[in-house]
Amino acid sequence: MEKKNIDWSNLGFGYVETEKRYVSNFKDGAWDNGALIDDPMITMSECAGVLQYAQTIFEGLKAYTTEDGHIVTFRPDLNAERMEASAKRLEMPVFPKERFVEAISQVVAANEAYVPPYGSGATLYIRPYMFGMNPVIGVKPATEYQFRAFCTPVGPYFKGGVKPLTIRVSDFDRAAPNGTGHIKAGLNYAMSLHAIVSAHAEGYDENMYLDPGTRTKVEETGGANFLFVTKDGKVVTPKSDSILPSITRRSLLYVAKEYLGLEVEEREVYLSELGDMAECGLCGTAAVISPVGKIVDHGKEICLPAGMTEMGPTTKKLYDTLTGIQMGRIEAPKGWIHVIK
Ligand SMILES: *Cc1c(COP(=O)(O)O)cnc(C)c1O
């Protein structure tokens, strides 16, 4: 397979159109057989449920070329399960897990020429999503849906080296108590745009959102979960019903415990204890972990001892171990690596 002539190491995180995408339609209560198609455009009713009432959910995962030349994805079954939870919460039909994993495999294999080579630092980002397509004017769930998955090559996240982030404690909330914070729905991102644009305008990289009920506990950022390392070496992550359950964060906790022998805790984390933390990182598919150097709470600066120039030592070990597992340099726990070819 001849790879595309792409400058892999200088790719950013943007959309690059690839050749094939997977599509399946839901109508009259059933999914059709699905197929790979060429057309990247979608034509739908002006009154489609997704356009009027934002009935849309998505997932994000990556395909990698491993050290020994296989193309693999990382725990796609968990993306399928999370999409099932998102679908149920928004009254959408479930795209079956086996079919989800098969759709991912097909779209990656069909775009093999765009899977970045081992060692380039780049990866193939896969975006499965589903939306209500038939006309809906009274507020109710659509009856026809489309499931799609496309992929796009993305560059190394830490191009030009690791730069720890400066984040602010946000006055905006991202999720209501008993709301939709725990599902991956477009609506959670639409309402975060103003908060992130204003954070950037004020010189911050990200927002730290607090629990919307009491505004005393740490939740997450707009698109990544927090992981902290305490000064006595424990790995701590916030527990809350309104946090999106990051697959990266769940995998890192397992790695911390089972590979690195660290003590791990999933518990409520108060804003008032951040001064006791040695390291802080943001976990998600895009970066695996990006280190946070400074948290600003309304003028009060909390500087993480790990500093503003590199990853803290525990963050680095976690990052190296998980990326080693993903790239096939370190033996993976059973079921984590899904080989496509
Ligand atoms: C997708 C997402 C994450 C990260 O999840 P991963 O499965 O690790 O990619 C974290 N927070 C939010 C709000 C997200 O949408």
Short mmCIF file of C-alpha atoms and ligand atoms in Angstrom, two decimals:
data_model
loop_
_atom_site.label_atom_id
_atom_site.label_comp_id
_atom_site.label_asym_id
_atom_site.label_seq_id
_atom_site.Cartn_x
_atom_site.Cartn_y
_atom_site.Cartn_z
CA MET A 1 0.00 0.00 0.00
CA GLU A 2 1.48 3.30 -1.14
CA LYS A 3 1.09 6.00 1.54
CA LYS A 4 -0.13 9.47 0.60
CA ASN A 5 2.52 12.08 0.12
CA ILE A 6 1.81 13.98 3.35
CA ASP A 7 4.30 15.78 5.61
CA TRP A 8 3.13 13.72 8.61
CA SER A 9 5.19 15.41 11.29
CA ASN A 10 3.91 18.87 10.31
CA LEU A 11 0.22 17.99 10.18
CA GLY A 12 -1.93 19.91 12.66
CA PHE A 13 -5.25 18.90 14.22
CA GLY A 14 -7.56 19.77 11.37
CA TYR A 15 -9.84 18.10 8.88
CA VAL A 16 -8.14 16.53 5.88
CA GLU A 17 -10.60 14.83 3.57
CA THR A 18 -9.85 11.14 3.02
CA GLU A 19 -11.24 8.79 0.38
CA LYS A 20 -13.87 6.67 2.12
CA ARG A 21 -16.38 7.08 4.91
CA TYR A 22 -18.80 4.55 6.43
CA VAL A 23 -22.54 5.28 6.40
CA SER A 24 -25.55 3.42 7.76
CA ASN A 25 -29.14 4.72 7.84
CA PHE A 26 -31.82 3.99 10.43
CA LYS A 27 -35.41 4.01 9.13
CA ASP A 28 -38.66 2.23 10.02
CA GLY A 29 -37.08 1.02 13.23
CA ALA A 30 -33.99 -0.68 11.77
CA TRP A 31 -30.44 0.00 10.60
CA ASP A 32 -29.62 -0.84 6.98
CA ASN A 33 -26.54 -2.89 6.08
CA GLY A 34 -24.22 0.12 5.86
CA ALA A 35 -21.49 0.74 3.29
CA LEU A 36 -18.32 2.65 2.54
CA ILE A 37 -19.00 5.60 0.26
CA ASP A 38 -16.97 8.28 -1.54
CA ASP A 39 -19.14 11.38 -1.08
CA PRO A 40 -18.09 13.54 1.89
CA MET A 41 -21.19 15.74 1.59
CA ILE A 42 -24.52 15.16 3.36
CA THR A 43 -27.86 16.34 1.95
CA MET A 44 -30.81 16.48 4.33
CA SER A 45 -34.09 18.24 5.08
CA GLU A 46 -33.93 21.86 6.20
CA CYS A 47 -36.01 20.68 9.16
CA ALA A 48 -33.77 17.74 10.18
CA GLY A 49 -33.79 16.97 13.91
CA VAL A 50 -30.06 17.61 14.16
CA LEU A 51 -30.41 21.10 12.67
CA GLN A 52 -33.39 22.17 14.77
CA TYR A 53 -32.82 20.50 18.13
CA ALA A 54 -29.18 19.38 18.10
CA GLN A 55 -29.91 15.68 18.24
CA THR A 56 -26.37 14.53 17.54
CA ILE A 57 -23.72 12.49 19.35
CA PHE A 58 -20.15 11.58 18.47
CA GLU A 59 -17.04 9.64 19.42
CA GLY A 60 -13.33 10.14 18.81
CA LEU A 61 -10.56 7.56 18.64
CA LYS A 62 -7.32 6.95 16.78
CA ALA A 63 -5.67 4.35 14.58
CA TYR A 64 -1.92 3.85 14.92
CA THR A 65 0.82 2.06 13.05
CA THR A 66 2.62 -0.10 15.60
CA GLU A 67 6.35 -0.73 15.79
CA ASP A 68 5.91 -4.06 13.96
CA GLY A 69 3.82 -2.51 11.17
CA HIS A 70 0.26 -3.39 12.15
CA ILE A 71 -2.58 -0.90 12.02
CA VAL A 72 -4.52 -0.92 15.28
CA THR A 73 -7.12 0.99 17.25
CA PHE A 74 -7.25 1.37 21.00
CA ARG A 75 -10.24 -0.02 22.93
CA PRO A 76 -12.89 0.79 20.26
CA ASP A 77 -15.39 -1.35 22.21
CA LEU A 78 -15.40 1.32 24.91
CA ASN A 79 -16.21 4.01 22.34
CA ALA A 80 -19.10 1.82 21.14
CA GLU A 81 -20.39 1.43 24.71
CA ARG A 82 -20.09 5.15 25.39
CA MET A 83 -21.93 5.97 22.16
CA GLU A 84 -24.66 3.58 23.28
CA ALA A 85 -25.02 5.54 26.53
CA SER A 86 -25.07 8.83 24.61
CA ALA A 87 -27.74 7.51 22.19
CA LYS A 88 -30.00 6.34 25.01
CA ARG A 89 -29.78 9.68 26.81
CA LEU A 90 -30.80 11.58 23.65
CA GLU A 91 -33.56 9.09 22.67
CA MET A 92 -31.64 7.87 19.63
CA PRO A 93 -31.36 4.28 18.39
CA VAL A 94 -28.27 2.31 19.44
CA PHE A 95 -25.79 1.41 16.72
CA PRO A 96 -24.77 -2.11 17.80
CA LYS A 97 -21.31 -2.50 19.35
CA GLU A 98 -20.10 -5.22 16.94
CA ARG A 99 -21.20 -3.11 13.99
CA PHE A 100 -19.53 -0.01 15.45
CA VAL A 101 -16.20 -1.82 15.77
CA GLU A 102 -16.61 -3.30 12.28
CA ALA A 103 -17.43 0.14 10.79
CA ILE A 104 -14.26 1.58 12.36
CA SER A 105 -12.19 -1.29 10.97
CA GLN A 106 -13.66 -0.85 7.49
CA VAL A 107 -13.14 2.90 7.32
CA VAL A 108 -9.55 2.67 8.57
CA ALA A 109 -8.67 -0.18 6.20
CA ALA A 110 -10.23 1.70 3.27
CA ASN A 111 -8.11 4.77 4.08
CA GLU A 112 -4.91 2.85 4.83
CA ALA A 113 -2.92 5.26 2.65
CA TYR A 114 -3.69 7.97 5.22
CA VAL A 115 -2.59 6.04 8.31
CA PRO A 116 0.61 7.80 9.39
CA PRO A 117 3.74 5.62 9.58
CA TYR A 118 5.22 4.44 12.87
CA GLY A 119 7.52 6.98 14.43
CA SER A 120 6.02 10.02 12.66
CA GLY A 121 4.14 11.04 15.80
CA ALA A 122 1.04 11.49 13.64
CA THR A 123 -2.07 9.28 13.90
CA LEU A 124 -5.34 8.71 12.08
CA TYR A 125 -8.19 10.32 14.00
CA ILE A 126 -11.55 8.55 13.58
CA ARG A 127 -14.82 10.38 14.09
CA PRO A 128 -17.96 8.19 14.42
CA TYR A 129 -21.18 10.16 14.85
CA MET A 130 -24.93 9.88 14.59
CA PHE A 131 -27.67 12.42 14.06
CA GLY A 132 -31.43 12.79 13.59
CA MET A 133 -32.16 13.36 9.93
CA ASN A 134 -35.90 13.50 9.18
CA PRO A 135 -37.99 16.67 9.58
CA VAL A 136 -38.88 17.44 13.21
CA ILE A 137 -40.69 20.64 14.08
CA GLY A 138 -42.53 19.79 17.31
CA VAL A 139 -39.91 18.95 19.94
CA LYS A 140 -39.53 15.17 19.81
CA PRO A 141 -36.94 12.60 18.80
CA ALA A 142 -36.35 12.05 15.08
CA THR A 143 -37.44 8.72 13.60
CA GLU A 144 -34.66 8.50 10.99
CA TYR A 145 -30.96 8.65 11.78
CA GLN A 146 -27.63 8.39 10.07
CA PHE A 147 -24.53 6.81 11.61
CA ARG A 148 -21.27 7.83 9.97
CA ALA A 149 -17.57 7.40 10.54
CA PHE A 150 -14.84 9.29 8.72
CA CYS A 151 -11.17 9.58 9.45
CA THR A 152 -8.56 12.28 9.05
CA PRO A 153 -4.80 12.21 9.64
CA VAL A 154 -3.66 14.42 12.53
CA GLY A 155 -0.18 15.55 13.49
CA PRO A 156 1.82 14.98 16.66
CA TYR A 157 0.17 16.75 19.57
CA PHE A 158 3.40 17.92 21.19
CA LYS A 159 4.96 19.38 18.06
CA GLY A 160 7.94 21.51 19.04
CA GLY A 161 8.04 19.99 22.53
CA VAL A 162 5.80 19.81 25.56
CA LYS A 163 4.48 23.15 26.78
CA PRO A 164 2.52 22.88 30.03
CA LEU A 165 -0.82 24.66 29.91
CA THR A 166 -2.13 27.59 31.90
CA ILE A 167 -5.81 27.16 32.72
CA ARG A 168 -8.38 29.27 34.52
CA VAL A 169 -11.19 28.34 36.87
CA SER A 170 -14.24 29.15 34.78
CA ASP A 171 -17.32 31.08 35.89
CA PHE A 172 -19.28 29.21 33.22
CA ASP A 173 -20.60 25.70 33.85
CA ARG A 174 -20.31 22.94 31.27
CA ALA A 175 -22.88 20.52 32.68
CA ALA A 176 -25.98 20.78 34.80
CA PRO A 177 -26.55 18.45 37.77
CA ASN A 178 -28.52 15.48 36.36
CA GLY A 179 -27.91 16.88 32.87
CA THR A 180 -25.89 15.63 29.90
CA GLY A 181 -22.28 16.18 31.03
CA HIS A 182 -21.59 12.44 31.04
CA ILE A 183 -22.45 11.87 27.37
CA LYS A 184 -20.56 12.84 24.24
CA ALA A 185 -23.12 15.09 22.58
CA GLY A 186 -22.58 18.08 20.31
CA LEU A 187 -24.75 20.20 22.59
CA ASN A 188 -22.12 20.08 25.36
CA TYR A 189 -19.63 21.59 22.95
CA ALA A 190 -21.92 24.25 21.48
CA MET A 191 -22.39 25.77 24.91
CA SER A 192 -18.67 25.57 25.72
CA LEU A 193 -17.61 27.69 22.74
CA HIS A 194 -18.17 31.04 24.38
CA ALA A 195 -16.26 29.93 27.48
CA ILE A 196 -13.26 28.71 25.49
CA VAL A 197 -13.14 31.71 23.17
CA SER A 198 -13.19 34.07 26.15
CA ALA A 199 -10.55 31.97 27.97
CA HIS A 200 -8.27 32.21 24.93
CA ALA A 201 -8.91 35.96 24.64
CA GLU A 202 -7.73 36.32 28.24
CA GLY A 203 -4.58 34.28 27.58
CA TYR A 204 -5.61 30.91 29.02
CA ASP A 205 -5.34 27.58 27.22
CA GLU A 206 -8.36 25.91 28.81
CA ASN A 207 -11.19 26.25 31.33
CA MET A 208 -11.34 24.27 34.54
CA TYR A 209 -15.05 23.67 35.13
CA LEU A 210 -16.34 23.15 38.64
CA ASP A 211 -19.27 21.04 39.78
CA PRO A 212 -22.32 23.08 38.86
CA GLY A 213 -24.18 22.26 42.09
CA THR A 214 -21.75 23.68 44.66
CA ARG A 215 -18.90 25.16 42.55
CA THR A 216 -16.35 23.83 45.04
CA LYS A 217 -15.21 20.65 43.28
CA VAL A 218 -13.13 20.11 40.15
CA GLU A 219 -14.92 18.50 37.21
CA GLU A 220 -13.04 18.64 33.90
CA THR A 221 -12.13 20.91 30.98
CA GLY A 222 -14.20 21.31 27.81
CA GLY A 223 -12.77 18.16 26.26
CA ALA A 224 -10.45 16.38 28.68
CA ASN A 225 -10.57 14.84 32.18
CA PHE A 226 -8.19 15.83 34.97
CA LEU A 227 -5.58 13.61 36.51
CA PHE A 228 -3.62 14.88 39.52
CA VAL A 229 -0.57 13.53 41.28
CA THR A 230 -0.46 14.43 44.98
CA LYS A 231 2.75 15.48 46.70
CA ASP A 232 2.91 12.01 48.27
CA GLY A 233 2.71 10.31 44.86
CA LYS A 234 -0.95 9.23 44.63
CA VAL A 235 -2.75 9.49 41.30
CA VAL A 236 -6.13 11.16 41.85
CA THR A 237 -8.96 11.83 39.42
CA PRO A 238 -12.24 13.62 40.13
CA LYS A 239 -15.39 11.52 40.53
CA SER A 240 -18.68 13.07 39.43
CA ASP A 241 -21.79 12.05 37.51
CA SER A 242 -21.45 15.03 35.20
CA ILE A 243 -17.93 14.23 33.92
CA LEU A 244 -17.54 12.59 30.51
CA PRO A 245 -15.95 9.18 31.21
CA SER A 246 -12.67 9.51 29.27
CA ILE A 247 -11.31 6.22 27.96
CA THR A 248 -7.80 7.65 28.15
CA ARG A 249 -8.25 8.59 31.82
CA ARG A 250 -9.68 5.15 32.69
CA SER A 251 -6.75 3.50 30.87
CA LEU A 252 -4.18 5.74 32.60
CA LEU A 253 -5.58 4.85 36.03
CA TYR A 254 -5.19 1.17 35.18
CA VAL A 255 -1.63 1.78 33.95
CA ALA A 256 -0.80 3.75 37.11
CA LYS A 257 -1.97 0.90 39.32
CA GLU A 258 -1.03 -2.22 37.37
CA TYR A 259 2.08 -1.15 35.45
CA LEU A 260 3.59 1.52 37.70
CA GLY A 261 2.43 0.24 41.09
CA LEU A 262 1.03 3.63 42.12
CA GLU A 263 -1.84 4.22 44.47
CA VAL A 264 -4.88 5.55 42.59
CA GLU A 265 -8.03 7.25 43.81
CA GLU A 266 -11.21 8.28 42.04
CA ARG A 267 -12.89 10.69 44.42
CA GLU A 268 -14.25 14.19 44.79
CA VAL A 269 -11.45 16.71 44.38
CA TYR A 270 -11.98 20.12 45.98
CA LEU A 271 -10.70 23.32 44.47
CA SER A 272 -9.27 24.09 47.91
CA GLU A 273 -6.89 21.08 47.75
CA LEU A 274 -5.18 21.98 44.48
CA GLY A 275 -2.29 23.50 46.42
CA ASP A 276 -1.46 19.96 47.62
CA MET A 277 -0.95 18.65 44.09
CA ALA A 278 2.47 18.05 42.56
CA GLU A 279 1.31 17.42 39.00
CA CYS A 280 -1.79 18.00 36.93
CA GLY A 281 -2.63 16.71 33.47
CA LEU A 282 -5.51 16.74 31.00
CA CYS A 283 -6.40 13.33 29.55
CA GLY A 284 -8.07 12.60 26.26
CA THR A 285 -7.54 10.84 22.97
CA ALA A 286 -5.96 13.89 21.29
CA ALA A 287 -2.94 14.35 23.59
CA VAL A 288 -3.10 11.28 25.89
CA ILE A 289 -1.97 13.63 28.70
CA SER A 290 -1.09 17.28 28.42
CA PRO A 291 0.53 18.70 31.51
CA VAL A 292 -0.89 21.73 33.29
CA GLY A 293 1.68 24.13 34.75
CA LYS A 294 -0.55 26.75 36.28
CA ILE A 295 -4.16 27.06 37.43
CA VAL A 296 -5.54 30.57 37.92
CA ASP A 297 -8.53 30.98 40.24
CA HIS A 298 -9.76 34.57 39.89
CA GLY A 299 -6.32 36.12 40.20
CA LYS A 300 -4.96 33.53 42.64
CA GLU A 301 -2.24 31.50 40.93
CA ILE A 302 -1.66 27.86 41.77
CA CYS A 303 1.70 26.88 40.25
CA LEU A 304 2.24 23.13 39.97
CA PRO A 305 5.71 22.20 41.28
CA ALA A 306 6.37 20.20 38.08
CA GLY A 307 6.80 23.59 36.40
CA MET A 308 6.14 25.21 33.06
CA THR A 309 8.84 23.59 30.92
CA GLU A 310 8.19 19.83 30.88
CA MET A 311 5.93 17.02 32.05
CA GLY A 312 6.17 16.10 35.71
CA PRO A 313 7.93 12.77 36.39
CA THR A 314 4.78 10.73 37.09
CA THR A 315 2.85 12.31 34.19
CA LYS A 316 5.78 11.41 31.93
CA LYS A 317 5.83 7.78 33.11
CA LEU A 318 2.09 7.48 32.56
CA TYR A 319 2.38 9.05 29.12
CA ASP A 320 5.31 6.87 28.05
CA THR A 321 3.65 3.68 29.28
CA LEU A 322 0.26 4.28 27.67
CA THR A 323 1.72 5.46 24.34
CA GLY A 324 4.09 2.46 24.50
CA ILE A 325 1.06 0.16 24.83
CA GLN A 326 -0.74 1.90 21.96
CA MET A 327 2.28 1.73 19.65
CA GLY A 328 3.01 -1.91 20.47
CA ARG A 329 6.29 -1.35 22.35
CA ILE A 330 4.82 -2.50 25.68
CA GLU A 331 2.56 -5.50 26.14
CA ALA A 332 -1.07 -4.42 26.35
CA PRO A 333 -3.71 -5.70 28.78
CA LYS A 334 -5.96 -8.27 27.11
CA GLY A 335 -8.51 -6.71 24.73
CA TRP A 336 -7.01 -3.21 24.61
CA ILE A 337 -5.53 -3.38 21.12
CA HIS A 338 -7.83 -4.06 18.18
CA VAL A 339 -5.74 -5.14 15.17
CA ILE A 340 -7.17 -3.99 11.83
CA LYS A 341 -4.38 -5.36 9.64
C1 LIG B 1 -14.09 13.09 24.56
C2 LIG B 1 -14.00 13.81 25.85
C3 LIG B 1 -12.99 13.51 26.79
C4 LIG B 1 -11.87 12.54 26.53
O1 LIG B 1 -12.29 11.22 26.34
P1 LIG B 1 -11.35 10.14 25.67
O2 LIG B 1 -12.20 8.94 25.56
O3 LIG B 1 -10.20 9.93 26.56
O4 LIG B 1 -10.93 10.71 24.35
C5 LIG B 1 -13.02 14.18 28.01
N1 LIG B 1 -13.96 15.11 28.28
C6 LIG B 1 -14.93 15.45 27.39
C7 LIG B 1 -15.93 16.48 27.75
C8 LIG B 1 -14.97 14.79 26.16
O5 LIG B 1 -15.94 15.12 25.28
#
